[in-house]
Every structure is written in structure tokens, then in C-alpha cells.
Amino acid sequence: MELGPRVVKILLLGDSGSGKTALMMRYFKSTFDESYTPTAGSNMAARKFNYKNTHLNVEVLELGGSTGSNLIPQTFHGSLSLSKGTSGIIFLYDSTQPKSFDEVANWIKNAENFLDIQGIVPVLCAGKSDLPRGVVDERAKAFAKENKLVVKN
């Protein structure tokens, strides 16, 4: 008996303008749009594919938000049902803006407070890494190690 596709849910969290929507568009549509439109609420996309003979259905949920410290708890509560069964979280920051990086700690704290993230693999990802850096890679690596995050640039 063949099972249906394995569902892999990933949350994208980070400040407004960090590149969450751009990352989703690159992954799901292989496109990039330089214009910026903030996400209101949340944005979700899914893609089916095979990996090592396993059928996967990858679902990515992006939570729009201003900053991690300004985050309204209802943003998380409203997305709580969508985040059930999450496999991973990507904390994305704008690598050109140190303030965006500084807010990652608040995004982590809010995720821990408002979502069930036990056993989830958290990833720290530098958005806009093709532009001149405002955040030094060593700082991001040290933060990731301290917070038990996987680093992806």
C-alpha cells in the first residue's frame, strides 16, 4: 500500500522587509520581484515533489509582521492552527540591517511563547545576502550557536 505524500510544514518568521516573501517566491515560482509589498497577516504556499523516492508536500507559512518585539500575540494565535505539525522554522533577517538581526531574539521568544515548537529544527537565515552586509557572518554564527539554530546564508 502506497502512502500519500509526506507533509513538511515550515514557518517563515522575521521582521517586515527581511525577505520572507522574496524567499517564498524564489522557492515556489523561481521568480524575484524587486518591488516590496508587506504581507498583511499571513501567506501560505505549497509545492509537491519527490525527494529520494519519497513524495513530499512542502507547505510554507509566512507570518507578516512589523518586528519581533512589536508582534501582536494574536498574529501567532491566528496562525496557530495552520502551524500545527510544523517541521521547521526559518528565522529570517535582513542581512543589510543590523536591527532586523537584533529582532530575531524576539521572534524566537514569541515562537516559544505562542507556538508548539517542541522538536522543531530552527534555522537562522540571512535574507538579501547578495547585498552589502550590515551583519557580520561571525555574529550570526555565534548567535545561532548560542540559540541552537542551524545557520543558512
PDB file of C-alpha atoms in Angstrom, residues 66-124:
ATOM      1  CA  SER A  66       6.482  44.562  11.824  1.00  0.00           C
ATOM      2  CA  THR A  67       9.156  43.486  14.305  1.00  0.00           C
ATOM      3  CA  GLY A  68       9.583  40.621  16.713  1.00  0.00           C
ATOM      4  CA  SER A  69       9.255  42.953  19.685  1.00  0.00           C
ATOM      5  CA  ASN A  70       6.133  44.633  18.262  1.00  0.00           C
ATOM      6  CA  LEU A  71       4.499  41.384  17.337  1.00  0.00           C
ATOM      7  CA  ILE A  72       0.884  41.152  18.387  1.00  0.00           C
ATOM      8  CA  PRO A  73       0.281  37.768  20.041  1.00  0.00           C
ATOM      9  CA  GLN A  74      -2.940  37.416  18.028  1.00  0.00           C
ATOM     10  CA  THR A  75      -0.776  37.112  14.900  1.00  0.00           C
ATOM     11  CA  PHE A  76       0.559  33.873  16.305  1.00  0.00           C
ATOM     12  CA  HIS A  77      -2.792  32.758  17.752  1.00  0.00           C
ATOM     13  CA  GLY A  78      -4.481  33.304  14.400  1.00  0.00           C
ATOM     14  CA  SER A  79      -1.862  31.135  12.719  1.00  0.00           C
ATOM     15  CA  LEU A  80      -1.688  28.514  15.458  1.00  0.00           C
ATOM     16  CA  SER A  81      -3.981  26.052  13.712  1.00  0.00           C
ATOM     17  CA  LEU A  82      -2.069  26.483  10.463  1.00  0.00           C
ATOM     18  CA  SER A  83       1.221  25.876  12.268  1.00  0.00           C
ATOM     19  CA  LYS A  84       0.149  22.544  13.810  1.00  0.00           C
ATOM     20  CA  GLY A  85       2.505  19.780  12.715  1.00  0.00           C
ATOM     21  CA  THR A  86       5.284  22.197  11.798  1.00  0.00           C
ATOM     22  CA  SER A  87       8.559  20.500  10.856  1.00  0.00           C
ATOM     23  CA  GLY A  88      10.805  23.547  10.857  1.00  0.00           C
ATOM     24  CA  ILE A  89      11.048  27.270  11.448  1.00  0.00           C
ATOM     25  CA  ILE A  90      13.193  29.656   9.459  1.00  0.00           C
ATOM     26  CA  PHE A  91      14.022  32.863  11.314  1.00  0.00           C
ATOM     27  CA  LEU A  92      14.882  35.259   8.509  1.00  0.00           C
ATOM     28  CA  TYR A  93      16.643  38.585   8.936  1.00  0.00           C
ATOM     29  CA  ASP A  94      17.693  41.306   6.508  1.00  0.00           C
ATOM     30  CA  SER A  95      21.480  40.931   6.386  1.00  0.00           C
ATOM     31  CA  THR A  96      21.816  44.598   5.389  1.00  0.00           C
ATOM     32  CA  GLN A  97      20.012  45.827   8.533  1.00  0.00           C
ATOM     33  CA  PRO A  98      21.521  45.090  11.979  1.00  0.00           C
ATOM     34  CA  LYS A  99      18.169  45.992  13.636  1.00  0.00           C
ATOM     35  CA  SER A 100      16.472  43.191  11.713  1.00  0.00           C
ATOM     36  CA  PHE A 101      19.068  40.749  13.050  1.00  0.00           C
ATOM     37  CA  ASP A 102      18.647  42.097  16.600  1.00  0.00           C
ATOM     38  CA  GLU A 103      14.917  41.321  16.430  1.00  0.00           C
ATOM     39  CA  VAL A 104      15.489  37.610  15.768  1.00  0.00           C
ATOM     40  CA  ALA A 105      15.795  37.004  19.535  1.00  0.00           C
ATOM     41  CA  ASN A 106      12.289  38.458  19.957  1.00  0.00           C
ATOM     42  CA  TRP A 107      10.925  36.290  17.132  1.00  0.00           C
ATOM     43  CA  ILE A 108      12.399  33.232  18.853  1.00  0.00           C
ATOM     44  CA  LYS A 109      10.893  34.236  22.209  1.00  0.00           C
ATOM     45  CA  ASN A 110       7.462  34.827  20.636  1.00  0.00           C
ATOM     46  CA  ALA A 111       7.595  31.499  18.796  1.00  0.00           C
ATOM     47  CA  GLU A 112       8.467  29.728  22.053  1.00  0.00           C
ATOM     48  CA  ASN A 113       5.660  31.531  23.902  1.00  0.00           C
ATOM     49  CA  PHE A 114       2.855  31.206  21.353  1.00  0.00           C
ATOM     50  CA  LEU A 115       3.569  28.125  19.228  1.00  0.00           C
ATOM     51  CA  ASP A 116       4.150  24.466  19.976  1.00  0.00           C
ATOM     52  CA  ILE A 117       7.707  24.168  18.650  1.00  0.00           C
ATOM     53  CA  GLN A 118       8.992  21.206  20.646  1.00  0.00           C
ATOM     54  CA  GLY A 119      11.205  19.044  18.434  1.00  0.00           C
ATOM     55  CA  ILE A 120      11.240  21.557  15.586  1.00  0.00           C
ATOM     56  CA  VAL A 121      14.506  22.320  13.841  1.00  0.00           C
ATOM     57  CA  PRO A 122      15.040  26.116  13.887  1.00  0.00           C
ATOM     58  CA  VAL A 123      17.120  27.718  11.126  1.00  0.00           C
ATOM     59  CA  LEU A 124      18.666  31.198  11.042  1.00  0.00           C
TER      60      LEU A 124
END
